[in-house]
XYZ file of N, CA and C in Angstrom:
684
model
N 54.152 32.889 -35.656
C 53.999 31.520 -36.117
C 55.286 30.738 -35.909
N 56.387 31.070 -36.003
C 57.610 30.276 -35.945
C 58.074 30.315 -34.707
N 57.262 30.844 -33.784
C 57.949 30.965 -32.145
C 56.725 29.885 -31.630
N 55.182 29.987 -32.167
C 54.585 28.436 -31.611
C 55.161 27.291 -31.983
N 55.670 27.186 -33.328
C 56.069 25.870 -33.890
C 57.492 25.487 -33.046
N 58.157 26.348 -32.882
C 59.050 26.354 -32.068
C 58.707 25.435 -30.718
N 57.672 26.398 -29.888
C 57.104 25.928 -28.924
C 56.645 23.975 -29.007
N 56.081 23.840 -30.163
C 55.447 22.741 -30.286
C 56.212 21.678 -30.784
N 57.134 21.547 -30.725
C 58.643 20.949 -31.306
C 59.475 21.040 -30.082
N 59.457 21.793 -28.886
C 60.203 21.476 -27.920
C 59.147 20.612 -26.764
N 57.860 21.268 -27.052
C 56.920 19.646 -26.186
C 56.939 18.686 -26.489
N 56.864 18.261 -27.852
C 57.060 16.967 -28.172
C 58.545 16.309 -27.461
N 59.665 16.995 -28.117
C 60.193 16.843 -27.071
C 60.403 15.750 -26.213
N 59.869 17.041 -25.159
C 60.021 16.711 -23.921
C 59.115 15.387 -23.869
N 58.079 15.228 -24.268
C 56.997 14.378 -23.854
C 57.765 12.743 -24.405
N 58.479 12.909 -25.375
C 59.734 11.867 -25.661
C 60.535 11.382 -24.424
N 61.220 12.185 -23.991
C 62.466 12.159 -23.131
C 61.457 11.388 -21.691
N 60.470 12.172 -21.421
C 59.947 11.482 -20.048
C 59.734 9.931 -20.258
N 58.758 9.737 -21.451
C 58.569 8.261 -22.178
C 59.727 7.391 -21.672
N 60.965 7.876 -22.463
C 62.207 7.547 -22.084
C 62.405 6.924 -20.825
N 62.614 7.743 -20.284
C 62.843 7.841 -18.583
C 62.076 6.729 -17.556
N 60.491 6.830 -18.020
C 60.222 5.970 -17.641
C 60.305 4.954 -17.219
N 60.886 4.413 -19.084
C 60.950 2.529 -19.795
C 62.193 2.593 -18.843
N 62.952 3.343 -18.337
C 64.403 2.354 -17.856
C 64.173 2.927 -16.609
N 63.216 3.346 -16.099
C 63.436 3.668 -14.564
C 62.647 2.212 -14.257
N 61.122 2.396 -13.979
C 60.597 1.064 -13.435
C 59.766 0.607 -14.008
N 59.706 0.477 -15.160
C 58.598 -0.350 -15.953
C 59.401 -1.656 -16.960
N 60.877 -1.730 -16.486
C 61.748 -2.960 -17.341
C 60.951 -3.948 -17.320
N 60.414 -4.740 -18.280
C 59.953 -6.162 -17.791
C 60.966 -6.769 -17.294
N 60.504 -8.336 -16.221
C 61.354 -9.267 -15.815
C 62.270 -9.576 -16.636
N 63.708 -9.876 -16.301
C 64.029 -10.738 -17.130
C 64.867 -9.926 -18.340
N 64.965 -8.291 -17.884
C 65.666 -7.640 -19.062
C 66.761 -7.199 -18.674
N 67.075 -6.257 -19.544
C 68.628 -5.356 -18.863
C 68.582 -5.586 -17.354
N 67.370 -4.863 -17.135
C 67.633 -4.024 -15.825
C 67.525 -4.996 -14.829
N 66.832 -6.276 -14.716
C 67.137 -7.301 -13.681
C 68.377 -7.924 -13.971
N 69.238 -7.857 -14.957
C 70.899 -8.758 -15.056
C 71.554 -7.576 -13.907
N 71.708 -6.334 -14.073
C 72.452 -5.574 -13.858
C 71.663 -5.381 -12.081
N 70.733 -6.109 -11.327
C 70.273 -5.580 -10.408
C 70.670 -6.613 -9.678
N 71.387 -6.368 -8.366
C 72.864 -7.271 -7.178
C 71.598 -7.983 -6.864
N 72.500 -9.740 -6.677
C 71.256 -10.660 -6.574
C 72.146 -11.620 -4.820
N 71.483 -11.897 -4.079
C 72.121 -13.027 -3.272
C 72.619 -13.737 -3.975
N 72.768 -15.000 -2.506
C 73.800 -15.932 -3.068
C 72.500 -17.209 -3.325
N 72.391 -18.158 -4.554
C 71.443 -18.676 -4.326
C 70.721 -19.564 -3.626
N 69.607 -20.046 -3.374
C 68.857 -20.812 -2.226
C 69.451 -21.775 -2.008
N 69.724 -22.711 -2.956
C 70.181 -24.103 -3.088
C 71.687 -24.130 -2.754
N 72.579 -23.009 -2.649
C 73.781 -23.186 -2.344
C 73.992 -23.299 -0.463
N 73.147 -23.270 0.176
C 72.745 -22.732 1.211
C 73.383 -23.683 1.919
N 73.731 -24.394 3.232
C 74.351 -25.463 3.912
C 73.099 -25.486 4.932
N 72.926 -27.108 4.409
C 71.515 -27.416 5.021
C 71.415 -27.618 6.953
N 70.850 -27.124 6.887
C 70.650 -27.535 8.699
C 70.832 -28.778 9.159
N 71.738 -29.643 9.956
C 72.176 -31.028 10.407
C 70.768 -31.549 11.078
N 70.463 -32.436 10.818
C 68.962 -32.943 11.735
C 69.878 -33.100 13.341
N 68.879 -33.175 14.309
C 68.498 -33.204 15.782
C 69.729 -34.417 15.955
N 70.538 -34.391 16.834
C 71.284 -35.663 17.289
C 72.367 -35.912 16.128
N 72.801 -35.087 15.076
C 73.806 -35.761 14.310
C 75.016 -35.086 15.102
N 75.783 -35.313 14.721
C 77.406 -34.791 15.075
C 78.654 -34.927 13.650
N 79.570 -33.827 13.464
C 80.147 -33.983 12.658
C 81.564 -34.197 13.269
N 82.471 -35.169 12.787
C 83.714 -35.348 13.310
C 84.754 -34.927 11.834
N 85.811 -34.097 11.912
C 86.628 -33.842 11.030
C 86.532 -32.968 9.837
N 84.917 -32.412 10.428
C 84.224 -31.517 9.454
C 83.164 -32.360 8.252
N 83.022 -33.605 8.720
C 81.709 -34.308 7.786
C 80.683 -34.363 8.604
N 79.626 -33.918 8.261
C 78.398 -33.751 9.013
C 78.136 -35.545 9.207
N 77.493 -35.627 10.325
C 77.136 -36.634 11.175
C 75.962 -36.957 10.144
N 75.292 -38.281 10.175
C 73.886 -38.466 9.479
C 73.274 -40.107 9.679
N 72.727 -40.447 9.094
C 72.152 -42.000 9.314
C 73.347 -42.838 9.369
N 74.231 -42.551 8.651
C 74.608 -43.397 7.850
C 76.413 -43.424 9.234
N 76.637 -42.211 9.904
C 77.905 -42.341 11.079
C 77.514 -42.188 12.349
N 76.310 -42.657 12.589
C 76.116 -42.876 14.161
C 76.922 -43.990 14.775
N 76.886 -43.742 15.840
C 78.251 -44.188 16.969
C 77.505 -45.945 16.863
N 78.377 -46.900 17.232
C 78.148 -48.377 16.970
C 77.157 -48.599 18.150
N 75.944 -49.622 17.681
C 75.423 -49.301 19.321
C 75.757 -50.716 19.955
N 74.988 -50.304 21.625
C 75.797 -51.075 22.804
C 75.386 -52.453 22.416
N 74.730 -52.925 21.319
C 74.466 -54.496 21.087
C 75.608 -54.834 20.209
N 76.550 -54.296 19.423
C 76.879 -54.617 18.551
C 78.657 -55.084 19.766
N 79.001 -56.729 19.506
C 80.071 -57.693 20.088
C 81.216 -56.247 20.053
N 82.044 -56.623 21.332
C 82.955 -55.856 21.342
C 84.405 -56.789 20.914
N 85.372 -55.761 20.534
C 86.533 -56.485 19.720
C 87.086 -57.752 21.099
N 87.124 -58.695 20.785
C 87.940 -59.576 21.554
C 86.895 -60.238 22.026
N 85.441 -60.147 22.035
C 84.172 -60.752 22.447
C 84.689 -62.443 22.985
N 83.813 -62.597 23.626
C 83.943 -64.251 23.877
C 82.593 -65.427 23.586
N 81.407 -64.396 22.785
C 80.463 -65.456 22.476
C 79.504 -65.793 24.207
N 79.188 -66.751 23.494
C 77.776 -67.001 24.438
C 78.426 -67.886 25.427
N 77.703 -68.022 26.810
C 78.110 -69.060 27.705
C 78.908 -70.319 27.110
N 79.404 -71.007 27.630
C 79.934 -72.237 27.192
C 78.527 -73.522 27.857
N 78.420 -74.254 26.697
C 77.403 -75.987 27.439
C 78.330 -77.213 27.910
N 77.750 -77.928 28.381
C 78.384 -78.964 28.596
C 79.070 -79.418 27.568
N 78.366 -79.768 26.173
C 79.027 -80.297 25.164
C 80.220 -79.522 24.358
N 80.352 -78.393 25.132
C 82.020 -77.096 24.472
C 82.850 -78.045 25.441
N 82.591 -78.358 26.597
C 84.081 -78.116 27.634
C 84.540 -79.374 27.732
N 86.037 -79.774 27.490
C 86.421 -81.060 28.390
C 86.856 -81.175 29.867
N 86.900 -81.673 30.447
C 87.347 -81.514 31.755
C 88.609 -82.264 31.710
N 90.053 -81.701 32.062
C 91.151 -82.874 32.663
C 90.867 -83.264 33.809
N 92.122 -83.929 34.123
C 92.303 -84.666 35.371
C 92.804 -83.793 36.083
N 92.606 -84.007 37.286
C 93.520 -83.013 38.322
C 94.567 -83.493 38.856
N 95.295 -82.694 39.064
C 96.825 -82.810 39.288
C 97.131 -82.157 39.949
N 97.957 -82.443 41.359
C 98.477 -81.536 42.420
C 99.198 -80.721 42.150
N 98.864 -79.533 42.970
C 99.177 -78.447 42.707
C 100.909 -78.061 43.300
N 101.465 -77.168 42.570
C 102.515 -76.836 43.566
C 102.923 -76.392 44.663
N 101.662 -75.771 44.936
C 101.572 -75.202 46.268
C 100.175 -75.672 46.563
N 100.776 -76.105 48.281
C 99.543 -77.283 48.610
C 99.939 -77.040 50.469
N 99.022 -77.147 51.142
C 99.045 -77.902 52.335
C 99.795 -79.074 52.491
N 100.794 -78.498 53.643
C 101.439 -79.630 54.027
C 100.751 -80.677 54.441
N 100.875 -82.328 54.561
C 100.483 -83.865 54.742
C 100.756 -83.901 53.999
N 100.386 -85.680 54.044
C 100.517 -86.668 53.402
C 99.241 -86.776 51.804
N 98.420 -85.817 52.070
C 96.959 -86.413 51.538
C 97.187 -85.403 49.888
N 95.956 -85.483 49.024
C 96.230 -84.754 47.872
C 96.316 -82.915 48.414
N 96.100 -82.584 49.539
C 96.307 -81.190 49.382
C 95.923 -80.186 48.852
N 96.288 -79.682 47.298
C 95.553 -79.024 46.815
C 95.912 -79.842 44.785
N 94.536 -79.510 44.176
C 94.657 -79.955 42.967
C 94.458 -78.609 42.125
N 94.885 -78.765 40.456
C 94.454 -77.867 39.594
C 93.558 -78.578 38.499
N 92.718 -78.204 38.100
C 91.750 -79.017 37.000
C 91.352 -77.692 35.882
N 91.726 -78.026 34.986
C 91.529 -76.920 33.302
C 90.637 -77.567 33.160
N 89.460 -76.738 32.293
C 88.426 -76.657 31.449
C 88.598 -75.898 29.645
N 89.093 -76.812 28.864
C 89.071 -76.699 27.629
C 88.073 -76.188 26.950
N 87.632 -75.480 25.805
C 86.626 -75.200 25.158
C 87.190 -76.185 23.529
N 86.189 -77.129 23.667
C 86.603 -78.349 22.685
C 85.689 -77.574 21.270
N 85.233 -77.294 21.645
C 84.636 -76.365 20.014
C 85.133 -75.797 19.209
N 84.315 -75.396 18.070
C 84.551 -74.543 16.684
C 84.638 -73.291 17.256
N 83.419 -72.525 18.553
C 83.369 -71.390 18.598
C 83.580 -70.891 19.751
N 83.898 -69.588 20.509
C 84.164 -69.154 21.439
C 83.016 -68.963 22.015
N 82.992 -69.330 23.316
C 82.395 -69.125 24.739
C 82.713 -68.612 26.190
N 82.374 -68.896 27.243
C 82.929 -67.910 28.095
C 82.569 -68.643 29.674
N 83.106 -68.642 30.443
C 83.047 -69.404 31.713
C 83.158 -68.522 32.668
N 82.301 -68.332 33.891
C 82.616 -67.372 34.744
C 82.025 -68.250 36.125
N 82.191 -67.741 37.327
C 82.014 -68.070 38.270
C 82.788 -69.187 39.270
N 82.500 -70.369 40.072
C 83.133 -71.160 40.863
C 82.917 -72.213 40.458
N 83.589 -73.692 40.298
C 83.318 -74.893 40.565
C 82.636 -75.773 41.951
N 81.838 -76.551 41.493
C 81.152 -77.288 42.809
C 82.441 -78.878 42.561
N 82.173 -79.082 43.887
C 83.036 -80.633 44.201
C 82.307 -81.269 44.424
N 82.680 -82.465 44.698
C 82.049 -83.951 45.160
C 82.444 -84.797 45.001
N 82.986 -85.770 46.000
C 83.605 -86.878 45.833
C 82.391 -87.740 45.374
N 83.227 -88.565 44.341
C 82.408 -90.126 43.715
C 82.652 -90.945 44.420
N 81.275 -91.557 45.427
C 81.730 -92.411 45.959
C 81.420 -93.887 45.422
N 82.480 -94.894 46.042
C 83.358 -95.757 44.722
C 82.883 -95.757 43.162
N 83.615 -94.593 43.099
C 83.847 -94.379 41.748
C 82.167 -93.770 41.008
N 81.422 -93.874 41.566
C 80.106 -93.514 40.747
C 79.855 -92.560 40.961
N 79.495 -91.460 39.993
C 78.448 -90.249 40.360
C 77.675 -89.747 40.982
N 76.862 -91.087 40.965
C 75.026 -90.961 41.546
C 75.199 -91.094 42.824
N 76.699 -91.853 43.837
C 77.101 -91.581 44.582
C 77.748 -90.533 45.590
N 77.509 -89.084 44.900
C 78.116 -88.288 45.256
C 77.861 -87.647 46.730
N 79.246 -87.130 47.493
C 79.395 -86.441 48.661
C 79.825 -85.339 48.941
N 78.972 -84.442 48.707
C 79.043 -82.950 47.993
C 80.410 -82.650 49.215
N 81.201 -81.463 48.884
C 81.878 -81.267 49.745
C 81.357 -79.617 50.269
N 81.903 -79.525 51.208
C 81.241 -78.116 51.655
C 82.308 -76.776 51.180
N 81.778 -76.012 50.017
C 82.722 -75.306 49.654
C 82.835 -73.623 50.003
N 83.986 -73.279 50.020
C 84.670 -71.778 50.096
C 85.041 -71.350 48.858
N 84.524 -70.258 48.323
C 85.122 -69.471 47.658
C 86.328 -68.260 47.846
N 87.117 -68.058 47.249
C 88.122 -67.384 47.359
C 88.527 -66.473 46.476
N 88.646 -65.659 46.367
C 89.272 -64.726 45.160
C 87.370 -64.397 44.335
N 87.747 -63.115 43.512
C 86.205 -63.136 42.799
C 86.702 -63.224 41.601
N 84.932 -63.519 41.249
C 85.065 -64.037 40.074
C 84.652 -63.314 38.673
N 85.517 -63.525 37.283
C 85.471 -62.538 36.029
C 84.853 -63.578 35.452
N 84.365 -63.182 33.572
C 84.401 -63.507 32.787
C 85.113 -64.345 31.798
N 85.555 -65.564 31.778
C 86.546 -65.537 30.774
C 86.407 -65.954 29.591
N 87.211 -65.251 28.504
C 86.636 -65.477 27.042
C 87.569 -66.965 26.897
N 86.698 -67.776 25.945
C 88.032 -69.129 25.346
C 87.484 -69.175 24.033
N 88.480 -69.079 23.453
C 88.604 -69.402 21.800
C 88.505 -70.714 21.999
N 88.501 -71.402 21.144
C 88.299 -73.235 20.506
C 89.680 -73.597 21.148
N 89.746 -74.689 21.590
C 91.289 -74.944 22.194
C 91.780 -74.080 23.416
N 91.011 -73.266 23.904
C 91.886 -72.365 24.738
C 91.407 -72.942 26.241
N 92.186 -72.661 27.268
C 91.817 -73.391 28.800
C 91.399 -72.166 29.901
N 90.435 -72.863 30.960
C 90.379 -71.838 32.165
C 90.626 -72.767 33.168
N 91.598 -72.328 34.410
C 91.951 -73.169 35.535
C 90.936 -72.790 36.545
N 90.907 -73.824 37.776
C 90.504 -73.943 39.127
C 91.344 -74.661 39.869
N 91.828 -74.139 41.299
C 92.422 -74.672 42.030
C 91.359 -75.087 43.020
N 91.667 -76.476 43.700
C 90.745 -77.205 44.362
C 91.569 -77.330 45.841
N 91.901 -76.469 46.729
C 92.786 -76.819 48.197
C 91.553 -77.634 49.146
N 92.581 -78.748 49.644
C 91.368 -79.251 50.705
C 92.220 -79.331 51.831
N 91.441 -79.814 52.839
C 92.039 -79.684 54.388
C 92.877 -81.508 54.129
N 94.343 -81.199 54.145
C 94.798 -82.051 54.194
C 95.286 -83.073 54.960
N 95.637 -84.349 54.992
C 95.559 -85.583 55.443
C 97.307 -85.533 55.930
N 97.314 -86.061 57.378
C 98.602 -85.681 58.315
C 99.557 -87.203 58.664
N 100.767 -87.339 58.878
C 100.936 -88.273 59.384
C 101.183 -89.375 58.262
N 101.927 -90.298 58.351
C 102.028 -91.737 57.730
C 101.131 -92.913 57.006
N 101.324 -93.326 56.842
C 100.250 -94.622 56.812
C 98.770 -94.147 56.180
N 98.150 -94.891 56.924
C 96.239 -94.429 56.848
C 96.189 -92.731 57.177
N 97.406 -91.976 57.941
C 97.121 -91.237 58.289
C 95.908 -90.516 59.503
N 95.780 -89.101 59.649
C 94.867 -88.824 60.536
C 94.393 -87.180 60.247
N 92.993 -86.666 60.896
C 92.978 -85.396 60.784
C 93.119 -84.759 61.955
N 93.575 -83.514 61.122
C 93.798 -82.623 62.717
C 92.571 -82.424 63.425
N 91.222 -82.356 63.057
C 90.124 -82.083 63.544
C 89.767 -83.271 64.598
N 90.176 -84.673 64.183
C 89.952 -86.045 64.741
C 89.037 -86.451 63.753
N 88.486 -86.386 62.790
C 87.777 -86.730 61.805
C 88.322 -87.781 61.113
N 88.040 -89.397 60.349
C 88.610 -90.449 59.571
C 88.700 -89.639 58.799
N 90.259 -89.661 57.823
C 90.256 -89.334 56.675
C 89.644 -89.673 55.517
N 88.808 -89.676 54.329
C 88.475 -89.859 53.026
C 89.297 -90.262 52.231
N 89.346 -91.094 51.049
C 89.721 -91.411 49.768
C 88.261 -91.484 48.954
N 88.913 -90.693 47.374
C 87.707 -90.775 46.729
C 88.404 -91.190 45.624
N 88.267 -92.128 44.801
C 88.630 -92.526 43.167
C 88.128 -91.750 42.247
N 87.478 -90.636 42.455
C 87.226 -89.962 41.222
C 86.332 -88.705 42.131
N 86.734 -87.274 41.436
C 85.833 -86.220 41.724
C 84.697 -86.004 41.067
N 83.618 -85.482 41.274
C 82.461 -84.626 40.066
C 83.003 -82.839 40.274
N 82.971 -82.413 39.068
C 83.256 -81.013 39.313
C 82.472 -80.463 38.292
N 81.625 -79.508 38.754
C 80.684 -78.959 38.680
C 80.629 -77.629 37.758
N 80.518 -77.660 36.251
C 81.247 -76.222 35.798
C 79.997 -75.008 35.691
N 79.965 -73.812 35.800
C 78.578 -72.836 35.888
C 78.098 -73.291 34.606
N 77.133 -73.394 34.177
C 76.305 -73.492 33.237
C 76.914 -74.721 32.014
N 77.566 -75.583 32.313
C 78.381 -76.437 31.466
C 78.087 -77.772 32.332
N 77.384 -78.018 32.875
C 77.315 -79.312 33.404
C 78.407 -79.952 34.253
N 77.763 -80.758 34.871
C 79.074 -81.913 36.102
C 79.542 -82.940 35.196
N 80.972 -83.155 35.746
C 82.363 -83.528 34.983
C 82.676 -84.600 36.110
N 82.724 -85.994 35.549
C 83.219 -86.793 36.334
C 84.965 -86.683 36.406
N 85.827 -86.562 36.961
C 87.139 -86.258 36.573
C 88.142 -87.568 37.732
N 88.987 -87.841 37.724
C 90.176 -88.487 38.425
C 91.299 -87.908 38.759
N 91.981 -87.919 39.929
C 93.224 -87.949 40.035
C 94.296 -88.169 39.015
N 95.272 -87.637 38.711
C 96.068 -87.861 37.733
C 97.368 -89.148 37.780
N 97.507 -88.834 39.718
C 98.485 -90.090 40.356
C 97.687 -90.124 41.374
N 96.936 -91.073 41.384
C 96.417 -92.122 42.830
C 94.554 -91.696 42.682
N 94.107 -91.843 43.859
C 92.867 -90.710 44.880
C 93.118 -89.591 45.567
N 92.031 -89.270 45.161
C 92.257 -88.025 46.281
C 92.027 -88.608 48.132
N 92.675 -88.315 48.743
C 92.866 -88.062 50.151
C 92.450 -86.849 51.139
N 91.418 -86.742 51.612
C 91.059 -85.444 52.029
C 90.575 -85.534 53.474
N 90.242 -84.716 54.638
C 89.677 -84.929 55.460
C 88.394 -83.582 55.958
N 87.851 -84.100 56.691
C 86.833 -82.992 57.240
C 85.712 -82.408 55.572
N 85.851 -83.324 54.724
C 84.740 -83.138 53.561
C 84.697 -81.280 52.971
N 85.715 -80.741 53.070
C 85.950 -79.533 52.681
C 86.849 -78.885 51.632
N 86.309 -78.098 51.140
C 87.238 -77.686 49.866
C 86.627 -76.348 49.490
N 88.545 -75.636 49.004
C 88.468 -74.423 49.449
C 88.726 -74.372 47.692
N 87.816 -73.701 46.681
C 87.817 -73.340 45.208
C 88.482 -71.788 44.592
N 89.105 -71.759 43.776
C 89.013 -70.713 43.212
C 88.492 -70.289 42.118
N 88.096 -69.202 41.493
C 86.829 -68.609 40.400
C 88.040 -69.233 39.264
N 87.218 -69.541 38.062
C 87.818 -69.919 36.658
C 88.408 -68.883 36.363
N 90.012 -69.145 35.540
C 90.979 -68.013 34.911
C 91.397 -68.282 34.027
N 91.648 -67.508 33.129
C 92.350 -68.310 32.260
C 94.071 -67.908 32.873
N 94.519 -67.668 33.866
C 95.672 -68.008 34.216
C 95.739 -68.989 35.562
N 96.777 -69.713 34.970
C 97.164 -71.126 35.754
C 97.795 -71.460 36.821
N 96.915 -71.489 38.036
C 97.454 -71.346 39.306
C 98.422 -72.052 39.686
N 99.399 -71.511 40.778
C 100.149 -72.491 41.114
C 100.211 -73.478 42.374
């Protein structure tokens, strides 16, 4: 009798200890000891998100809506605004140039185009000529022109100038003078000069008429530097 009870006191026991064994092998609920103590990643949300399609990061800040590159519509620094109209530009008078064809006759002239406005605009291309004949517009005698040098863009702030030099085949000899071609020389009391997209400019001589022969004139493209 004391060697079954024996017996029956070491099954129990045992049938304890397995119980045991169990609860902390794999039956922990969620959320107990045994999930604190069980190695976890790093979590989802700490994660570094994938850059969308086309961003770029400069200096180590990811690229996004908000640092895309400036686009090609947006004015570049030093811009010059929209064409210039007739009503931006003044026209001066022309005034012989320093360097001119030898005669007697005007030779060669320089004539600036002002931008009389509040806002910047931009002048590009050649001037047209034409003598006024006596003195009127509607009279005009287009001259037959050459271009020379090509032609840029130029920006003008409010107040700022672009030149044209006007060389013509000049007038020889004394007096009334003569052309080398045998052609009567011309006098005109006043030019029309013709600006790209800014309208025709009745303009004058600064000292006298112009004097020209053979109805020709040799232009250069608008600059804003001032020929000599």
């Amino acid at each position: 009798m004391q060697y079954s009870a024996g017996v029956g006191r070491t099954a129990a026991a045992l049938v304890a200890a397995v119980a045991v064994t169990a609860l902390a092998g794999g039956c922990t609920p969620s959320g107990g000891d045994g999930a604190i103590a069980k190695p976890s990643g790093p979590p989802v949300a700490s994660a570094s998100p994938t850059p969308p399609a086309g961003s770029s990061s400069v200096g180590g800040t990811s690229g996004g809506a908000g640092h895309t590159a400036p686009s090609a519509s947006a004015p570049a620094a030093g811009g010059g605004g929209k064409p210039c109209t007739a009503g931006q530009v003044k026209v001066s008078a022309a005034h012989q140039a320093d360097v001119r064809p030898t005669g007697t006759g005007t030779g060669a002239a320089l004539v600036s185009v002002t931008n009389s406005s509040a806002h910047a605009c931009t002048l590009s291309g050649f001037p047209t000529v034409a003598g006024a004949g006596n003195g009127s517009p509607d009279r005009n005698a287009p001259l037959a022109t050459t271009h020379t040098g090509s032609a840029s863009t130029v920006s003008l702030a409010p107040g700022a100038r672009a030149w044209t030099k006007l060389t013509f085949v000049n007038v020889q000899g004394e007096a009334d003078g003569y052309c080398v071609s045998g052609a009567t020389p011309v006098t005109f009391p006043t030019l029309v000069l013709g600006v790209p997209g800014a309208g025709s400019h009745q303009i004058a001589m600064d000292d006298g008429v112009l004097a020209e022969c053979d109805n020709k004139v040799t232009v250069t493209a608008f600059s804003s530097a001032k020929p000599s």
